[in-house]
Structure formats: structure tokens, C-alpha cells
Amino acid sequence: MMSNRFTDALFQLIKSLEKAEKRHFKLYIKRSSSNENLKIVHLFDALDKMEDYDEKILMKRLKPVTKPQLANLKAHLYKQLLASLRLLKAAVNIDLQLSELLDNARVLYYKGLKLQSFKMLEKAKEIAKANHKYNFLAQVISLEKKIETLHITRSTLEKTELLANEALDIGEHINNVIKLSNLALLLYRWYVQNGYARNIEDEKGVRYFFKQMLPPDIESITDFYERLYLYQSYCWYAFIRQDFLMYYRYSKKWVDLFYEEPEMITVETGHYIKGMHTLLNALFNLRHYEMFQQILKRFERFATTPSSSTHDNFRVHTFIYISAAEINWHLITGTFSKGLELVPRIEAGLREYAVYVDLHRILIFNYKFAVLYFGSGDYNTCIDYLQRVINDHSNLRIDLQCYARLLHLMAHYELGNDTIIESLTRSVYRFMAKMKNLSVVEEEIFKFIRNSLKVSTRQMKPQLEIFLSRVKHLEKNRFETRAFSYLDVISWIESKVYEKPMSEIVHAKYLESKHRHHAKPAKALQMD
């Protein structure tokens, strides 16, 4: 589904612009009537009208511009577009506001207007402190110290001592943020590459890494960003280890940070959106239906606020995470056919946002679509979506590659394609073994499929009952539940044992759940 239309950086930037941004650029650039600027407006219009980037067509439209001239024009247009966007977005973006104040302070200092520069720096310092922007604060204090050191400013001794102590405090804080954000980033990278911990060795490695990287004295951490990255680190640590209760606790702490300081939702909207997604994932894995719906509705309300659309990434990620949560709801309630109604809308959104959506997200959606089709009994379409995952060569999500192949095998089994089942079973088994992704559950699935080819229809039900008894007791085993996270294997087997559609089996479990309606949640799961 990922388009290759966006191969040129300038074309990609233009295609990402909204109407208001295009209009602002035209007004911004036409303030100067220079010949060069008129040429880049012509180039802008030509690129804006193109569906796909084609330099040969572009050259024809811009005659008599030569290829070297085109390269220069493109570079100039790219620079002017960024300048226009910076001007437009500065009013709604704290980082851009702080950058502008700091730049202005530097300009005033270089003009020799030290006192005016100090006033600008004081304003920048107030905004940075109010919004926990300590990286900017460090730059502000660095410039203040430079001015104090190189010039006679008549500052009091108390002020200079305060400045020195501020620099030390901020340096310590920034060091903690760097360590914790590195830990969160590296744990997330581990998950994107490998998925859940596959065995005790994986868990030991992750546990050792986590403890080594975790800064001492985390109990003393009180600042917003330090807590944010600390909670993120614990989230990924718990998620990789499939400790879903810990995953829930820390994803809730992550989101609650923003409710403690609501102004930070507009400052760090991306982290808030990711936190809501993480919290929904935790409730999905815990099958806490009622809370899942509460948080999803809260997230959907947020999607209608200005904060969710001030940034292209925010709008796209909100769409992606709400769409994923909507699919997850149908997966855990067994309403697979209803979930399929979402597929065309989500695919249309992914095409619309193709310039922004990373391949990792597309792989996940294709797998989730396949599971919906499998659960609804449309095995042929399920296979079509799985092929998109299997044929990907990005080396992302080894776990997803493994389970896509396993589900592909199960879909062919359901279709009764006996002529290819034996060879396909060997192929999938070899792949999962090579990727060290075989647990007892997968071994039992392979064993059942192999044996089923040798038994009569009359003998099948006893075989299924044996299969179910061997797998069901593994449901609470942490290293075996990874298979159940990708596909509800137990409900699939039960559907065959009880001769009912898989959707009916899953939906019955939802109806029987104590977490479905107005159940008093366990203490660890209380939302407030």
C-alpha cells in the first residue's frame, strides 16, 4: 500500500501542504516581485498540479529552464517553503516561538544591544520554564553566561551566582532526560525489530539491559519530561515481557501526566497521542472492554479538538491509532464482519496520508485486516492481505512475519487446500524455527495440522479436543501468550470443536466477561 510517488523531497513537501499553507506561501513569496521568486511560483504551481513526480514532464512545463537551473530553483523553493511554514506555525508552536526569541536575542547581542538581548532572553526563559523546555533553557542560559563573561553588565553577585546554579541544575536535568529517553527509544527499537520476548533468554537480556540503563534515584524524579520518559521506558519494558498489568499501570501514569498539567497536551501533543494509543493497547491486551470503550471515546473527542490537527503528524497519528483501536474492538468482541466495514475507510486514509505513514504501521494494518477476514470466514481475502506482509522485505517485525505465515497456513487449511498444506507446513515451520519464534503453542498447531491430514472426518473431533486440551492450559503462560496476542488460537480451535463460527465463540466470551458492563474494576485497573 505504500506509494512510491513521493521520491522527490520538494514534491513530497508540496504534497503535504494544506490549502491554508499554500495560500500563505503565495502571499509570502509575492511580497517580493523578483524574477527568481516569480520562477519558483511557476515551479510550485507545476509541482502542485502533478499527481506523480516526473522530471521530464516538469522540464517541458518549465521551458526554457535547463536542468542545472531546475536544481537551483528547486533548492530555492524548498528553502522558501520552509521559511513560510516557520512563519505560519510559529504562533501555535512553543518550540518555534522559543527559537525565534533566542534568534532575536542573538541578533540584538551581535548589534551590541546587550540590555535588549537580556530582556528577550528573560522572556524566552519564562516560556521555557513554564513549558519544561530545558534544552532551550540551557541555550538561553549559555548566551546569558557568554554576555556576562565577555562584557561588563553591572549584574549583581546574586544574579551571577543564580545563573551558575541554574546552569548546573539544568545540566543535571538534561542528563537525566537524555538517559531516560535513550532507554525508552532503545526498548521501542527492540520491540519493533523483535516483537515480544520469545523465551527466558530474551527476557533476561531485556531485564539486564533495562536495569543497567535505568538511572539511580528514580524516586526523586519530579519533572514532567523525566517522568514522561521514565513511564515510557517502563511501558516498553513491560510490553516486551508481556506483563500487561504493569504495561497498563505505566501507560496510565503516562496519560495522567498530561491531566496533571493539561497545558502540556498542546506542548507535547505527539506524546499525549502516543500515550492514549499505549493505554488502549494495554486495555486491549487485558480484555477490559468497558474501560477500553471509555478511553476510545475520550480519544475520539480529542480528535475533534484544534490540538489534534495543529500538526500533520498529530492528525495522521490520531487517525492511525483510533483506526487501530476500532479494529481491536471488533477483534476482542468477535464482531469481525462489522469490523470489515472499517477497512475501505482506513485504506482510503492510508492512501491519503501515504507521505506520512511508515511501513511498520502499514504492515500492522494489513495483518489486522487479515485477522478480521479470517475471523469472518473469508479466507481467500485473508490470504491476499497476508501476502502483503509476507512479501515485505524491510526486516521489520520478525514476529509479524512469523505469525503472518502461520495465519496464512491456517487459512489454506480452512480452505481445504490439502495439496499444498504439507509443503507449506514445512516451509512455515522452518521459517519460524530459523527466526527462533517457535513456542509450545506453535508446535501444537503444526502437530495438529500434520496429523489432521492423516485422519478421517470421523476421527477429527477427538483430535480437535486433544488439541484444545493441550493448548488451553497455556493461556496464562507468559511466554506462550504471545501467540494468543496475534491470533485468538483457542477460540479458533473451540469454533471447530463446538462447530460454531469463530465470531460466535469470541462474542460469547465478550458477553460473559465481568469487564463488559459496569463491573467494579480491580484496584490496579481503576481509572481515577
C-alpha atoms as one frame of an Amber mdcrd trajectory, in Angstrom:
protein
   0.000   0.000   0.000   2.947   2.361   0.351   3.144   4.521  -2.729   6.430
   5.265  -4.482   5.053   8.605  -5.733   6.956  10.602  -3.166  10.538  10.139
  -4.315  11.453  13.833  -4.574  11.840  15.824  -1.334  10.395  19.055  -2.727
   7.446  17.258  -4.346   6.839  15.436  -1.065   6.821  18.711   0.878   4.400
  20.389  -1.559   2.026  17.409  -1.478   1.970  17.614   2.327   0.721  21.224
   2.305  -2.824  22.152   3.254  -4.810  24.828   1.391  -4.107  27.446   4.061
  -0.378  26.694   3.902  -0.343  27.011   0.086  -2.225  30.289   0.269   0.170
  31.640   2.899   3.171  30.669   0.785   1.795  32.538  -2.252   1.239  35.680
  -0.160   4.652  35.305   1.487   6.584  34.889  -1.761   4.733  37.518  -3.764
   5.816  40.251  -1.353   8.935  40.229  -3.467   8.412  40.589  -7.202  11.917
  39.486  -8.122  12.286  37.414 -11.265  13.723  34.500  -9.261  10.703  34.396
  -6.961   8.269  34.510  -9.869  10.071  31.496 -11.328   9.707  29.479  -8.129
   5.985  30.284  -8.011   5.735  28.813 -11.519   7.679  25.749 -10.324   5.449
  25.461  -7.251   2.280  25.510  -9.394   3.703  22.929 -11.806   4.598  20.511
  -8.996   1.328  21.110  -7.165  -0.656  20.028 -10.237   1.326  16.799 -10.748
  -0.073  13.513  -9.426   3.301  11.747  -9.615   6.746  13.261  -9.776   8.154
  13.116 -13.326  11.128  15.344 -14.078  10.771  15.009 -17.878   7.206  16.334
 -17.781   8.291  19.045 -15.323  11.074  20.228 -17.661   8.597  20.538 -20.549
   6.245  22.644 -18.420   9.064  24.961 -17.328  10.748  25.588 -20.698  13.239
  27.172 -21.302  14.596  26.224 -17.829  17.672  23.950 -18.067  18.403  21.007
 -15.758  21.062  22.873 -13.692  18.665  25.840 -13.375  15.901  23.484 -12.246
  18.099  22.125  -9.459  18.803  25.671  -8.228  15.132  26.659  -8.450  14.074
  23.562  -6.513  16.591  24.293  -3.750  15.401  27.916  -3.553  11.729  26.903
  -3.499  12.364  24.317  -0.768  14.084  26.963   1.383  11.288  29.497   0.848
   8.580  26.938   1.644  10.247  26.144   4.971  10.567  29.855   5.770   6.872
  30.358   5.003   5.832  27.394   7.151   8.021  28.543  10.022   6.359  31.960
   9.922   2.879  30.446   9.766   3.383  27.859  12.517   5.342  30.000  14.984
   2.162  31.315  16.601   0.966  27.834  17.592   4.255  26.045  18.297   6.195
  26.630  21.519   9.470  25.317  20.075   9.298  27.712  17.120   8.400  30.617
  19.423  11.393  29.870  21.623  13.695  29.526  18.613  12.519  32.895  17.335
  13.095  34.599  20.708  16.550  33.053  21.005  17.448  34.057  17.432  16.230
  37.601  18.107  18.284  37.752  21.315  21.388  36.708  19.379  20.737  39.334
  16.682  20.347  42.058  19.341  23.525  40.919  21.083  25.522  40.949  17.847
  24.232  44.509  17.270  25.714  45.433  20.648  22.288  45.899  22.304  23.070
  43.764  25.341  20.265  45.000  27.627  17.643  44.430  24.908  19.111  40.968
  24.358  18.812  40.270  28.107  15.118  41.258  28.046  14.483  38.919  25.133
  16.305  36.112  26.947  14.262  36.698  30.121  11.060  36.324  28.104  12.386
  33.145  26.492  13.387  31.814  29.914   9.891  32.337  31.348   8.224  30.493
  28.444  10.807  27.671  28.554  10.350  27.144  32.312   6.547  27.209  32.070
   6.640  24.534  29.386   9.516  22.400  30.780  11.678  23.182  27.737  15.025
  22.720  29.460  17.019  22.182  26.276  16.033  25.693  25.196  16.636  26.941
  28.724  20.198  25.618  28.525  20.771  27.602  25.312  19.269  30.748  26.875
  21.483  30.469  29.949  24.506  29.724  27.774  24.001  33.017  25.922  23.383
  34.877  29.188  26.644  33.492  30.614  28.507  34.436  27.426  27.301  38.042
  27.670  28.087  38.210  31.411  31.573  36.773  30.834  32.583  38.967  27.887
  31.047  42.267  28.945  30.587  44.481  31.986  26.849  44.285  32.563  26.710
  45.539  36.149  24.760  42.419  37.180  24.624  41.724  40.913  26.669  38.956
  42.521  23.440  37.177  43.479  22.292  37.177  39.859  25.516  35.679  38.543
  25.535  33.011  41.275  21.914  32.194  40.470  22.812  31.892  36.814  25.668
  29.491  37.598  23.467  27.331  39.845  20.688  27.315  37.247  23.138  26.032
  34.653  24.187  23.157  36.972  20.587  22.190  37.782  19.527  22.255  34.147
  22.593  20.240  33.103  21.682  17.517  35.625  18.068  17.512  34.484  19.002
  17.317  30.786  21.378  14.447  31.559  18.514  12.511  33.211  16.184  13.207
  30.285  18.830  12.011  27.804  19.374   8.760  29.724  15.661   8.028  30.120
  14.724   8.983  26.552  17.583   6.795  25.267  16.267   3.888  27.328  12.711
   4.362  26.015  13.976   4.678  22.429  16.187   1.580  22.541  13.472  -0.559
  24.148  10.999   0.577  21.469  13.559  -0.268  18.785  13.986  -3.744  20.301
  10.233  -4.286  20.112   9.884  -3.032  16.513  12.673  -5.402  15.492  11.675
  -8.473  17.524   8.178  -8.143  18.984   7.577  -9.763  22.381  10.260 -11.606
  24.340  10.221 -15.108  22.902  11.797 -17.031  25.773  13.618 -16.731  29.101
  16.856 -15.747  27.350  15.134 -12.810  25.631  13.573 -11.701  28.902  16.859
 -11.962  30.806  18.562  -9.844  28.154  15.864  -7.155  28.239  15.748  -7.170
  32.054  19.542  -6.791  32.311  19.587  -4.005  29.727  16.753  -2.170  31.489
  18.373  -2.294  34.909  21.767  -1.237  33.548  20.325   1.754  31.686  17.905
   2.932  34.389  19.337   5.987  36.222  19.745   5.746  40.016  17.438   7.642
  42.383  14.409   7.495  40.071  12.243   8.046  43.181  13.457  11.653  43.272
  12.300  12.372  39.717   9.571  15.016  39.680   9.933  16.916  36.392   7.448
  16.346  33.563   9.891  15.124  30.895  11.863  12.902  33.244   8.649  11.230
  34.405   7.354  11.003  30.835  10.394   9.087  29.566  10.569   7.009  32.747
   6.958   5.856  32.279   7.564   5.215  28.579  10.592   3.070  29.434   8.574
   1.011  31.915   5.781   0.668  29.343   8.056  -0.835  26.709   9.850  -2.970
  29.290   6.530  -4.417  30.473   5.118  -4.788  26.949   8.137  -6.710  25.657
   7.902  -9.026  28.685   4.113  -9.337  28.206   3.473  -8.116  31.724   0.245
  -6.435  30.634  -0.799  -5.308  34.115   2.475  -3.377  34.537   2.034  -2.137
  30.962  -1.392  -0.789  31.920  -0.148   0.871  35.125   2.622   2.795  33.398
   0.612   3.717  30.308  -1.978   5.195  32.691   0.754   7.109  34.550   1.942
   8.382  31.164  -1.503   9.715  30.208  -2.210  11.020  33.723   0.882  13.240
  33.467  -0.999  15.274  30.878  -4.106  15.529  33.051  -1.953  16.796  35.926
  -0.585  19.509  33.610  -3.243  19.978  30.882  -1.294  22.749  29.147   1.301
  20.130  28.172  -1.239  18.456  25.866  -0.757  21.365  23.448   3.016  21.482
  24.059   3.692  17.741  23.643   0.654  16.619  21.678   2.556  13.795  19.991
   3.468  12.188  23.316  -0.125  12.542  24.536  -1.464  10.828  21.391   1.063
   8.012  21.742   0.147   7.648  25.418  -3.546   7.250  24.574  -2.637   4.616
  21.987  -0.491   2.772  24.530  -3.251   2.864  27.154  -5.766   1.472  24.636
  -3.306  -1.294  23.736  -2.943  -2.208  27.409  -6.727  -2.422  27.884  -6.990
  -4.442  24.659  -4.470  -6.995  25.952  -6.222  -7.154  29.345  -9.618  -7.508
  27.597 -11.026  -4.755  29.795 -13.889  -3.910  27.453 -15.629  -1.177  29.441
 -12.509   0.882  30.071 -11.365   0.336  26.508 -14.554   1.985  25.261 -14.231
   4.849  27.763 -10.681   5.679  26.676 -11.516   5.262  22.981 -14.401   7.733
  23.320 -12.111  10.170  25.135  -9.545   9.787  22.342 -12.233  10.355  19.690
 -13.312  13.550  21.475  -9.706  14.723  21.488  -9.567  14.089  17.715 -12.151
  16.862  17.246 -10.086  19.478  19.139  -7.728  22.001  17.494  -4.725  20.402
  19.278  -5.125  17.190  17.283  -4.764  18.973  13.941  -2.177  21.718  14.558
   0.498  19.397  13.177   0.288  17.000  10.222   1.828  14.205  12.280  -0.735
  14.712  15.045  -3.665  14.455  12.646  -2.237  11.363  10.938  -1.254   9.552
  14.140  -4.630  10.270  15.697  -6.256   8.707  12.630  -3.914   5.684  12.722
  -4.277   4.985  16.450  -8.047   5.452  16.576  -8.407   3.222  13.487  -6.232
   0.527  15.101  -8.293   0.736  18.307 -11.549   0.414  16.337 -10.246  -2.761
  14.674  -9.033  -4.105  18.037 -12.520  -3.590  19.458 -14.010  -5.858  16.779
 -11.229  -8.414  17.275 -11.898  -8.782  21.010 -15.706  -8.722  20.721 -15.900
 -11.159  17.797 -17.742  -8.672  15.568 -15.408  -9.407  12.659 -17.894  -8.747
   9.849 -18.761  -5.376  11.382 -15.056  -4.615  11.597 -14.654  -5.269   7.882
 -16.837  -2.220   7.213 -13.922  -0.110   8.512 -11.391  -1.480   6.019 -12.252
   0.703   2.958 -12.256   3.897   5.062  -8.949   3.053   6.740  -7.324   2.097
   3.431  -8.519   5.378   1.903  -6.984   7.248   4.850  -3.680   5.395   4.475
  -3.576   6.338   0.794  -4.394   9.957   1.620  -1.644  10.072   4.248   0.838
   7.940   2.283   3.519  10.609   2.546   3.401  10.398   6.363   2.660   6.744
   7.156   5.624   4.494   7.891   5.858   0.938   6.594   5.652  -0.512  10.109
   2.104   0.834  10.523   1.027  -0.450   7.118   2.299  -3.955   7.955   0.283
  -3.942  11.188  -2.896  -2.791   9.429  -2.540  -5.430   6.710  -2.145  -8.108
   9.389  -5.148  -6.829  11.357  -7.268  -6.720   8.183  -6.241 -10.329   7.504
  -7.311 -11.395  11.021 -10.717  -9.730  10.530 -11.215 -11.614   7.269 -10.050
 -14.872   8.874 -12.468 -14.430  11.774 -15.340 -13.697   9.395 -14.566 -16.809
   7.332 -13.289 -15.052   4.173 -10.031 -16.991   3.933  -9.179 -16.009   0.352
  -9.174 -12.279   1.134  -7.321 -13.034   4.373  -4.568 -14.653   2.280  -4.429
 -11.620  -0.044  -3.686  -9.296   2.881  -1.183 -11.699   4.438   0.746 -11.796
   1.160   1.377  -8.066   1.565   3.057  -8.748   4.911   4.911 -11.871   3.782
   6.275 -10.209   0.630   7.651  -7.243   2.554  11.456  -7.168   2.795  12.007
  -4.333   5.241  13.170  -6.638   8.085  10.625  -5.012  10.405   8.672  -7.014
  12.969  10.087 -10.516  12.700   7.208 -11.623  14.941   4.645 -10.255  12.486
   6.366 -12.046   9.608   6.197 -15.315  11.531   2.535 -15.066  12.529   1.506
 -13.847   9.087   2.949 -17.072   7.688   1.258 -19.153  10.370  -2.127 -17.498
   9.753  -1.542 -17.957   6.008  -1.090 -21.691   6.629  -4.249 -21.820   8.784
  -6.261 -20.013   6.083  -5.172 -22.574   3.464  -6.073 -25.324   5.945  -9.563
 -23.849   6.320  -9.923 -23.700   2.529  -9.065 -27.396   2.346  -6.055 -26.846
   0.068  -4.600 -30.237   1.020  -2.265 -30.393  -1.979  -0.100 -27.571  -0.630
  -0.642 -27.949   3.140   2.197 -30.420   3.697   4.865 -28.380   1.874   3.514
 -25.117   3.282   3.653 -26.534   6.836   7.323 -27.470   6.367   8.132 -24.049
   4.917   6.438 -22.072   7.723   7.921 -24.329  10.396  11.454 -23.833   9.007
  10.965 -20.052   8.851   9.695 -19.784  12.433  12.444 -22.087  13.715  15.074
 -20.018  11.914  13.664 -16.853  13.496  13.601 -18.571  16.914   9.876 -17.958
  17.100   8.595 -21.423  17.963   6.861 -21.929  21.300   4.709 -24.810  22.547
   1.535 -23.271  21.083   3.016 -23.047  17.580   4.431 -26.580  17.874   0.970
 -27.860  18.790  -0.605 -26.063  15.799   1.903 -27.636  13.423   1.396 -31.049
  15.038  -2.378 -30.817  14.681  -2.265 -29.733  11.030   0.160 -32.537  10.136
  -1.951 -35.165  11.956  -5.231 -33.879  10.531  -4.061 -34.807   7.033  -3.861
 -38.445   8.116  -7.180 -38.886   9.930 -10.715 -39.346   8.659 -13.520 -36.814
   9.184 -14.995 -39.103  11.872 -11.731 -39.052  13.841 -11.281 -35.282  13.543
 -13.343 -34.180  16.554 -11.359 -36.270  19.099  -8.173 -34.858  17.565  -9.518
 -31.315  17.967 -10.463 -31.959  21.584  -6.946 -33.227  22.307  -5.509 -30.186
  20.535  -7.676 -27.842  22.623  -6.726 -29.502  25.919  -3.014 -29.205  25.064
  -3.246 -25.515  24.218  -5.863 -24.102  26.599  -3.798 -24.530  29.768  -1.039
 -22.425  28.160  -3.306 -19.366  28.057  -1.838 -17.984  31.297   1.778 -18.860
  30.467   3.543 -15.562  29.754   5.885 -16.930  27.102   3.068 -18.755  25.342
   0.558 -15.913  25.305   2.460 -14.130  22.512   0.721 -16.467  20.030  -2.667
 -15.564  21.508  -1.834 -11.854  21.147  -1.500 -12.237  17.372  -4.402 -14.609
  16.855  -7.053 -15.999  19.171  -5.926 -19.593  18.589  -8.053 -21.017  21.399
 -11.275 -19.507  20.006 -10.341 -20.885  16.584  -9.979 -24.406  17.980 -13.156
 -24.053  20.058 -15.074 -22.970  16.952 -14.075 -26.252  15.307 -14.749 -28.393
  18.397 -18.205 -26.871  19.005 -18.914 -26.439  15.279 -19.707 -22.743  15.589
 -18.314 -19.712  13.730 -15.233 -18.243  15.365 -17.024 -14.886  15.624 -19.751
 -16.504  17.726 -17.222 -18.062  20.101 -15.329 -14.783  20.639 -18.533 -12.762
  21.022 -19.846 -15.185  23.657 -16.681 -14.622  25.712 -17.210 -10.882  25.436
 -20.828 -11.209  26.629 -19.746 -13.340  29.586 -16.888 -11.045  30.635 -17.049
  -9.353  34.035 -15.326  -6.323  32.450 -18.080  -5.744  29.901 -20.672  -3.618
  31.705 -20.460  -1.595  34.902 -18.185  -4.120  36.571 -16.264  -2.715  39.509
 -12.653  -2.757  38.253  -9.823  -4.290  40.184  -7.776  -1.795  42.190  -4.918
  -1.943  39.697  -7.304  -1.061  36.874  -9.147   1.878  38.391  -9.119   4.846
  36.071  -9.381   7.619  38.657
